Each structure stands twice: as structure tokens, then as C-alpha cells.
CSV table of C-alpha atoms in Angstrom, one decimal:
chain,number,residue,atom,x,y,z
A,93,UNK,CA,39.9,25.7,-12.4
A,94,UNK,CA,37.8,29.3,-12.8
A,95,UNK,CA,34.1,28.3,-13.9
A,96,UNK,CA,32.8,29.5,-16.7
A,97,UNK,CA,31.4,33.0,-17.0
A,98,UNK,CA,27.9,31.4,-17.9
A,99,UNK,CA,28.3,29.0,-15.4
A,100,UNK,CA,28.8,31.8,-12.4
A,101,UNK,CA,26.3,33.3,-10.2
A,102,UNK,CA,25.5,36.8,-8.7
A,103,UNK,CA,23.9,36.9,-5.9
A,104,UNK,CA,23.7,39.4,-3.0
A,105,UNK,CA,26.9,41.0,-4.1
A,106,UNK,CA,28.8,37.8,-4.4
A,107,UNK,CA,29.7,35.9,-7.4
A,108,UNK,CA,29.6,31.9,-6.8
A,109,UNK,CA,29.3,29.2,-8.6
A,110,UNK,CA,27.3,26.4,-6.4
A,111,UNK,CA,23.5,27.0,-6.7
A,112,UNK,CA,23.0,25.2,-3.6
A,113,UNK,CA,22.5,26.2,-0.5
A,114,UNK,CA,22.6,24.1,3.2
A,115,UNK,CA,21.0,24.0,6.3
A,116,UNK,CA,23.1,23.0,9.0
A,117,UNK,CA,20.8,21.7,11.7
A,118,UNK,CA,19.7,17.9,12.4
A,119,UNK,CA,23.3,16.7,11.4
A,120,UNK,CA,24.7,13.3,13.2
A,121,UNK,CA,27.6,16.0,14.5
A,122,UNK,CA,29.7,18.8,13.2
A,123,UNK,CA,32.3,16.9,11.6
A,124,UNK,CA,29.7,14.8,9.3
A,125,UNK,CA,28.2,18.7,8.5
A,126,UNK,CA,31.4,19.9,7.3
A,127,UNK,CA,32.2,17.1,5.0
A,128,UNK,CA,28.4,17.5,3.3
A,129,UNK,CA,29.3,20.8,2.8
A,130,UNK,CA,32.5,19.8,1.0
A,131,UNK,CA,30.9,17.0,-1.0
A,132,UNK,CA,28.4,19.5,-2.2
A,133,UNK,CA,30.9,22.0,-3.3
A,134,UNK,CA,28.3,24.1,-1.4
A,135,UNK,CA,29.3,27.7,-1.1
A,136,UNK,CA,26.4,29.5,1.4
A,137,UNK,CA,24.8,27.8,4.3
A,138,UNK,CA,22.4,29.1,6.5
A,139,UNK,CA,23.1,29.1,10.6
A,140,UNK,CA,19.6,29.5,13.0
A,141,UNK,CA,20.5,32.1,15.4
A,142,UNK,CA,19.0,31.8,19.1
A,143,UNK,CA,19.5,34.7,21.5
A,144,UNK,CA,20.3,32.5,25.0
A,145,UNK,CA,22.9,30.3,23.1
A,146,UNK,CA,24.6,33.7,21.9
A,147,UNK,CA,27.2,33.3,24.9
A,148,UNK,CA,27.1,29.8,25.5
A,149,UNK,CA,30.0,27.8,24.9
A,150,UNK,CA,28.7,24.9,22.2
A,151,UNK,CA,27.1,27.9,20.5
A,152,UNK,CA,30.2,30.1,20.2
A,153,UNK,CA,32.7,26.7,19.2
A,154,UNK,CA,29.8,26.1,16.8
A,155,UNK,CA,29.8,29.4,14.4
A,156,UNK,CA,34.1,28.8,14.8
A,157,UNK,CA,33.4,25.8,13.3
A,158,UNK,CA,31.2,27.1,10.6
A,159,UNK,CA,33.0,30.0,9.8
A,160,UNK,CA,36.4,27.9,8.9
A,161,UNK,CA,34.6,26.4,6.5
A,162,UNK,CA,35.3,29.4,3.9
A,163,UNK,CA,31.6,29.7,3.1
A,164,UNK,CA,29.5,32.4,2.9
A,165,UNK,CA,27.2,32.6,5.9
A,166,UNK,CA,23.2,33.6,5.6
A,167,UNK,CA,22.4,33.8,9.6
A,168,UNK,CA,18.5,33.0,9.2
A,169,UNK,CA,15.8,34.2,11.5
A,170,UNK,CA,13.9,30.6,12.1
A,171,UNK,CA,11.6,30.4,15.2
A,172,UNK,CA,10.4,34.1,15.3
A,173,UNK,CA,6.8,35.0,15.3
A,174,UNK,CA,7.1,38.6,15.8
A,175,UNK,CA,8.5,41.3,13.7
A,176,UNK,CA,10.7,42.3,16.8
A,177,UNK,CA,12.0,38.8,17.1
A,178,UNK,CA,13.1,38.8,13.8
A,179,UNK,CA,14.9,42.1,13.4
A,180,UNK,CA,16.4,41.5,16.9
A,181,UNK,CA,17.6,38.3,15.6
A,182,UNK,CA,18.7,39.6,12.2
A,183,UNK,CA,21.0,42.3,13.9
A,184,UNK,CA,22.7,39.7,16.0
A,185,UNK,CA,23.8,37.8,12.9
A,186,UNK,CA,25.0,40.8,11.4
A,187,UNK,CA,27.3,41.1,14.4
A,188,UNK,CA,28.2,38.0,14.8
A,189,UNK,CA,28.8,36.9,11.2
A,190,UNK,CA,29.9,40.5,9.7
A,191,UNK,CA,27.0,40.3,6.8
A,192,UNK,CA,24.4,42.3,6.0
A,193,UNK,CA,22.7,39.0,4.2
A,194,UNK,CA,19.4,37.6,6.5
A,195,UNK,CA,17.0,34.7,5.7
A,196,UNK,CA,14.2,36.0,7.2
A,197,UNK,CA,11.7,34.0,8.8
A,198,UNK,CA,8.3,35.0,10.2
A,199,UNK,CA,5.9,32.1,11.0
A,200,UNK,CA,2.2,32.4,11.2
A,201,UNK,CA,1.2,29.2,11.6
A,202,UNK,CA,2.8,26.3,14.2
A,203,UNK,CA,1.6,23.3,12.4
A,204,UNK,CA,2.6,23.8,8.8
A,205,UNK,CA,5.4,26.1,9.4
A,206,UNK,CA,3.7,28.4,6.6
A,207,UNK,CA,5.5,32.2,6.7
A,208,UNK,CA,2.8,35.3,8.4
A,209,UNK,CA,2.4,37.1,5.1
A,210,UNK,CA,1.6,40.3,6.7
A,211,UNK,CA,4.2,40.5,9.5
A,212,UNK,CA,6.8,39.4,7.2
A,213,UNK,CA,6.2,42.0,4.3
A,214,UNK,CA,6.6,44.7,7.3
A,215,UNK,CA,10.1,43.0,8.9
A,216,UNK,CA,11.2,43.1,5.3
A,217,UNK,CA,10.5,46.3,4.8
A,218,UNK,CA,12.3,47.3,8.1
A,219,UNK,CA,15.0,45.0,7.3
A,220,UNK,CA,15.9,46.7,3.4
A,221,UNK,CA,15.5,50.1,5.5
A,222,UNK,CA,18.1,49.3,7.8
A,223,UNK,CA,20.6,47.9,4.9
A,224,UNK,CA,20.1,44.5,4.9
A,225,UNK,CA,19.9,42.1,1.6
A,226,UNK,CA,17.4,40.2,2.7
A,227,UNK,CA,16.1,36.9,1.8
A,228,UNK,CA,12.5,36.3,3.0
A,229,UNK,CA,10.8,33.0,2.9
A,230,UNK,CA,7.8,33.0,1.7
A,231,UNK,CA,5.0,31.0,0.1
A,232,UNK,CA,4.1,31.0,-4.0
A,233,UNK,CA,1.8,33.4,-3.5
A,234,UNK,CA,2.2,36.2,-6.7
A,235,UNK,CA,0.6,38.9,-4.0
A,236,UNK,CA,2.9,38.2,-1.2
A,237,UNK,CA,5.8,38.1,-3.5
A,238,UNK,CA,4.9,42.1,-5.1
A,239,UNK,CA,4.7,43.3,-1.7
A,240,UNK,CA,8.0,41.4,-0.5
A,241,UNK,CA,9.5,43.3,-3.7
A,242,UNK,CA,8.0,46.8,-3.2
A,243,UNK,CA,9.7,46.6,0.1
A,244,UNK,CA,13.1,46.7,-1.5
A,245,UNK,CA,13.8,42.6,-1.6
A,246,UNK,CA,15.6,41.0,-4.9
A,247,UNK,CA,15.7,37.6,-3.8
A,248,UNK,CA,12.5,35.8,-3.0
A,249,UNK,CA,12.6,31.8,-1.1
A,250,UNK,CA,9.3,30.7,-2.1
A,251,UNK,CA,8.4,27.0,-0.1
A,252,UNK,CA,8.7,24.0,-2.6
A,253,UNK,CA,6.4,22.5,0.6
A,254,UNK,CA,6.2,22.8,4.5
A,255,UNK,CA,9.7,22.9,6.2
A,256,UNK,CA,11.2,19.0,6.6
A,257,UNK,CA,8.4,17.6,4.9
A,258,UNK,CA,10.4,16.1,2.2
A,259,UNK,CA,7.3,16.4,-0.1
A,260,UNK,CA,8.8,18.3,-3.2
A,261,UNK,CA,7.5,20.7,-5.1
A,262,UNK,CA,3.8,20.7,-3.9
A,263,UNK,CA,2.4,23.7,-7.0
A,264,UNK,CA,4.5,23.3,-9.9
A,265,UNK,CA,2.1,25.7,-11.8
A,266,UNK,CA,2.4,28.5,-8.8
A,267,UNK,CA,6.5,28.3,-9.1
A,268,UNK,CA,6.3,28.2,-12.8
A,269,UNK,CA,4.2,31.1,-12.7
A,270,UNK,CA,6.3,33.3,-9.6
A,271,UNK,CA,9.0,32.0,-11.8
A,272,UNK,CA,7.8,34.1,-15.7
A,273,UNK,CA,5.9,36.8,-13.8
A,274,UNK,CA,9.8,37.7,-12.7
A,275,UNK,CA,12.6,37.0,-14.5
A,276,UNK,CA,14.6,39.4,-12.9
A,277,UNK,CA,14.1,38.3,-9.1
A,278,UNK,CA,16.4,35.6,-7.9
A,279,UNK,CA,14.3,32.9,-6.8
A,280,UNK,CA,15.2,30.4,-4.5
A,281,UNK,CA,13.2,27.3,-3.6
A,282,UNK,CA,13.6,26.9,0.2
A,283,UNK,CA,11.6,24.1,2.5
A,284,UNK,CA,10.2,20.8,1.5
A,285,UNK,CA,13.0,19.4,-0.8
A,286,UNK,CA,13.3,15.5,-0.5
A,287,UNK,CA,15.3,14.3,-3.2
A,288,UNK,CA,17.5,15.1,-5.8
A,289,UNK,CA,15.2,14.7,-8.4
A,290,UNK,CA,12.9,17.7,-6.7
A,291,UNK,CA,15.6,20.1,-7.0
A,292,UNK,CA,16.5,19.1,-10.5
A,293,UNK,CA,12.3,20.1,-11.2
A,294,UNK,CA,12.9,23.4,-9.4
A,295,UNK,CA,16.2,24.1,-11.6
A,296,UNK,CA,15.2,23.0,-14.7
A,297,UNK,CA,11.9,25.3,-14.4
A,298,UNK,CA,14.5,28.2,-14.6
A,299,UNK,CA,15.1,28.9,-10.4
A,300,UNK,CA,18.2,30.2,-9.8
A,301,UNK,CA,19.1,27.6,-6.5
A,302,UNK,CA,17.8,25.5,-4.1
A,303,UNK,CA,17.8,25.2,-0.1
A,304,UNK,CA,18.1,21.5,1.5
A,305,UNK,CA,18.6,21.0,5.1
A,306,UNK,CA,16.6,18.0,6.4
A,307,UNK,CA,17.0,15.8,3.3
A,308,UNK,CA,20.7,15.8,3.6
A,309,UNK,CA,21.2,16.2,7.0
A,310,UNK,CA,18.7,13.1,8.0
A,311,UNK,CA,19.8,11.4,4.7
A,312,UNK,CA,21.6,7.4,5.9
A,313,UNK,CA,24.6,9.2,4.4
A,314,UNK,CA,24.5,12.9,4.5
A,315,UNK,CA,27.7,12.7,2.9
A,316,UNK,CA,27.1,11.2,-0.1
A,317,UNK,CA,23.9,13.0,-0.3
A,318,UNK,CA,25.3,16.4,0.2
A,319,UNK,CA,27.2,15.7,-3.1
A,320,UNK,CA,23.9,14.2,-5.2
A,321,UNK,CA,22.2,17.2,-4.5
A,322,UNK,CA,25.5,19.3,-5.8
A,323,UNK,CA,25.5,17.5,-8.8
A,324,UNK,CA,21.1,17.5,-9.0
A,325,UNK,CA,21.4,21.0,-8.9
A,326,UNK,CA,24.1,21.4,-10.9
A,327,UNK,CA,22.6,19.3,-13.6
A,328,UNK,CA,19.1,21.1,-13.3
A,329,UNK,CA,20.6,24.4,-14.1
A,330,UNK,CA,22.7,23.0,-17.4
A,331,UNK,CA,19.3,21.4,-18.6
A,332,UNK,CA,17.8,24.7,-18.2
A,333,UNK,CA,19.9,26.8,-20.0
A,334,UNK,CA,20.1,23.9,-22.8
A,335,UNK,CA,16.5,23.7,-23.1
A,336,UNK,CA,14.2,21.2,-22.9
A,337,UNK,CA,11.9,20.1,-25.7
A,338,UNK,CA,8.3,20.4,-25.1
A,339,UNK,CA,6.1,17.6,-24.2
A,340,UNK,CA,3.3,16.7,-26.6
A,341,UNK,CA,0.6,14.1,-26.8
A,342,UNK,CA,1.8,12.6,-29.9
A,343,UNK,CA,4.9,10.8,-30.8
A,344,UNK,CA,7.6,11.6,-32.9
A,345,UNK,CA,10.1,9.3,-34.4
A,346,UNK,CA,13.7,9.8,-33.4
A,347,UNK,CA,14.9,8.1,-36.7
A,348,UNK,CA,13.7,10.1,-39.9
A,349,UNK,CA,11.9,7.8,-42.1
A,350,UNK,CA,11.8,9.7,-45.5
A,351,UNK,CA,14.0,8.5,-47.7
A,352,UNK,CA,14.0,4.9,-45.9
A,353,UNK,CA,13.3,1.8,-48.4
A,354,UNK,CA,10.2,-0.3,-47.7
A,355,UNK,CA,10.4,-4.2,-48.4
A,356,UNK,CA,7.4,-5.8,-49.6
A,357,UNK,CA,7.4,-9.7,-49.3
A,358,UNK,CA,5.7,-11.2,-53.4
């Protein structure tokens, strides 16, 4: 059955109609992988590239694997440093995987995992130069995200928290903000996703999808929960679009009462 037109997305050229998007590191093994992505009805995942595994046997059987699936692939740049890592790295997966898509990855800081701001505004730059759409993960930060968009990017991954934390969405009011200052950015919330429930926030605050890799993959079942976080997503974006009714401090009745008899006991 062909979703409806509303129901469809655009994105980097392609028109999908999953809003999700999967890691596919940390899994029990490849076969448990490929059935998460089916239970999602995920449509992109995103493959780490490693330069001494580009030969290697496991590695080559491994992106086979992946690219039977039917899905589109975003090669990401995860574990560079250095601007020359990452375009390196990002012209690899263009070979490899035929796309000019790249998650690009820059970390500044070991601990948290938190992108170099500087360094990856200037591979991005490099990057749109050179033709790719990229797709830079980045923090909330409204600064950052300008320059990021100066350089040529239309799709921004802002952190919902630190990479595997599982902690959600850490600034609601930073994403809300990123989120109305543009409308016309896709915006993807990538790192720090636990639960369903926290990509259902990030959809239902208008973001266009949602990365998970560690909460599915590490999940008891990553099965089943490659297909709650289909549905979360799925169901965030419908609320979205239906709109939500604002909260207030009062209540409100949900049965009218005018017109409703009163009994008075003599």
C-alpha cells in the first residue's frame, strides 16, 4: 500500500516514509540486526566506517549484508577527531556505498562524546564543497547550528544527550527552540535516545526523525524494540501534525455543563 502523500518524507533527495533511522552497532549478531530493521519498517541506517577493516573479510561480508537489506545507507564518520579523518572517511563511504549522503562526526571531547564545534563547521564546509549532503551531528547550540547551515548543510542531528546514554531529551527548551528558529531545516534528533516515549517528545515537538542505535540494539529484545520505536516514531509525528492542546494550570471539564439540570434535595 503507497503512503499517504502527507504521510511521506523528503529527505536528501529520497522520498521515504519511516522517520526512523538505525544504528547498526552493539547488536547480538547480524541476523538479530536485520530483523530490527524489518520490525521497524526502518528505511536508512547508518554503517561506522573504519579504514583497516576496509579490506578485511568480516568487514566486506558485513556491508554485503547491509546492503541486501534494500535500505538506504548513511556511512557515518564516528571516531574521527580530525577534519582529515573525517573527509578521509567520508570519501571511503562514498565509494563503497555509492552515496554522496555522510553523518559526519567530529568529536571534541572523549568523555561525553560531545561534537568539536569548530572543526566540524570546517569539515562541513569541505564536505558541501565537494558534493556531499551531509548530515552533521551536532549539539543544540543555535550558533553552531547557523554556521553548520552557512556552510551549505540542510539537515542538522542535534544530540537529544551524550551518545548511548539512554538519558532522553536532556534541553527540551534548546530543541524546541533549534526546532521554531528553523522550520525549514530537517532536524534529526541523533544520540541519547532510551525509550520510545523519548522519541515520541522529540516528534511530537515537530522534528522530522529520530536516530536509535544503543537502545535497540542493547534492548532484551532488539527485535521487538526495533518495531516500538517504529510505531513511537510513527505515532509522534501523527500527534504532531494533529496538534496537541496546550497545557494550562486550570482544569477544564470534558463534559459541558450548561444546560445540565441541578437536583436539590427539600
Amino acid at each position: 500500500m503507497t503512503a499517504p502523500a502527507a504521510a511521506r518524507w523528503e529527505i536528501g533527495g529520497r522520498s521515504l516514509r519511516s522517520r526512523l533511522l538505525l544504528g547498526t552497532a552493539r547488536y547480538p549478531s547480524l541476523a538479530v540486526l536485520q530483523q530490527a530493521v524489518a520490525a521497524a519498517g526502518c528505511e536508512i541506517v547508518t554503517i561506522s566506517l573504519r579504514r583497516e577493516s576496509a579490506s578485511e573479510r568480516a568487514g566486506s561480508h558485513f556491508w554485503t549484508a547491509i546492503k541486501e537489506l534494500g535500505v538506504q545507507v548513511l556511512p557515518n564518520t564516528a571516531g574521527c577527531k580530525t577534519v582529515k579523518e573525517a573527509l578521509t572517511t567520508a570519501e571511503m563511504g562514498r565509494e563503497i556505498f555509492e552515496t554522496p549522503w555522510v553523518k559526519l562526526e567530529v568529536i571534541g571531547d572523549d568523555y561525553t562524546l560531545q561534537p568539536h564545534p569548530f572543526l566540524l563547521v570546517e569539515a562541513a564546509e569541505e564536505l558541501c564543497r565537494r558534493g556531499f549532503q551531509v548530515f552533521p551531528y551536532t549539539t543544540e547550540d543555535l550558533v553552531i547550528a547557523e554556521r553548520l547551515v552557512q556552510a551549505g548543510c540542510s539537515i542538522l542531528m542535534p544530540w537529544g544527550a551524550p551518545i548511548g546514554s539512554g538519558q532522553g531529551l536532556n534541553n527540551p527548551y534548546a530543541l524546541r527552540t533549534l526546532r521554531a528558529r528553523y522550520p525549514d531545516v530537517a532536524l534529526i534528533v541523533d544520540a541519547g535516545i532510551g525509550k520510545p516515549s523519548h522519541a515520541i517528545a522529540a516528534m511530537e515537538m515537530g522534528y522530522d526523525g529520530v536516530l536509535v542505535n544503543t537502545a535497540v540494539a542493547r534492548a532484551t529484545d532488539p527485535i521487538q524494540m526495533g518495531r516500538a520505536f517504529g510505531l513511537a516514531v510513527e505515532s509522534g509525528r501523527l500527534a504532531h501534525l494533529a496538534g496537541a492542546i496546550p497545557a494550562q494550570e486550570m482544569a477544564e471539564p470534558s463534559t459541558p455543563v450548561t444546560g445540565t439540570p441541578f437536583w436539590h434535595q427539600a
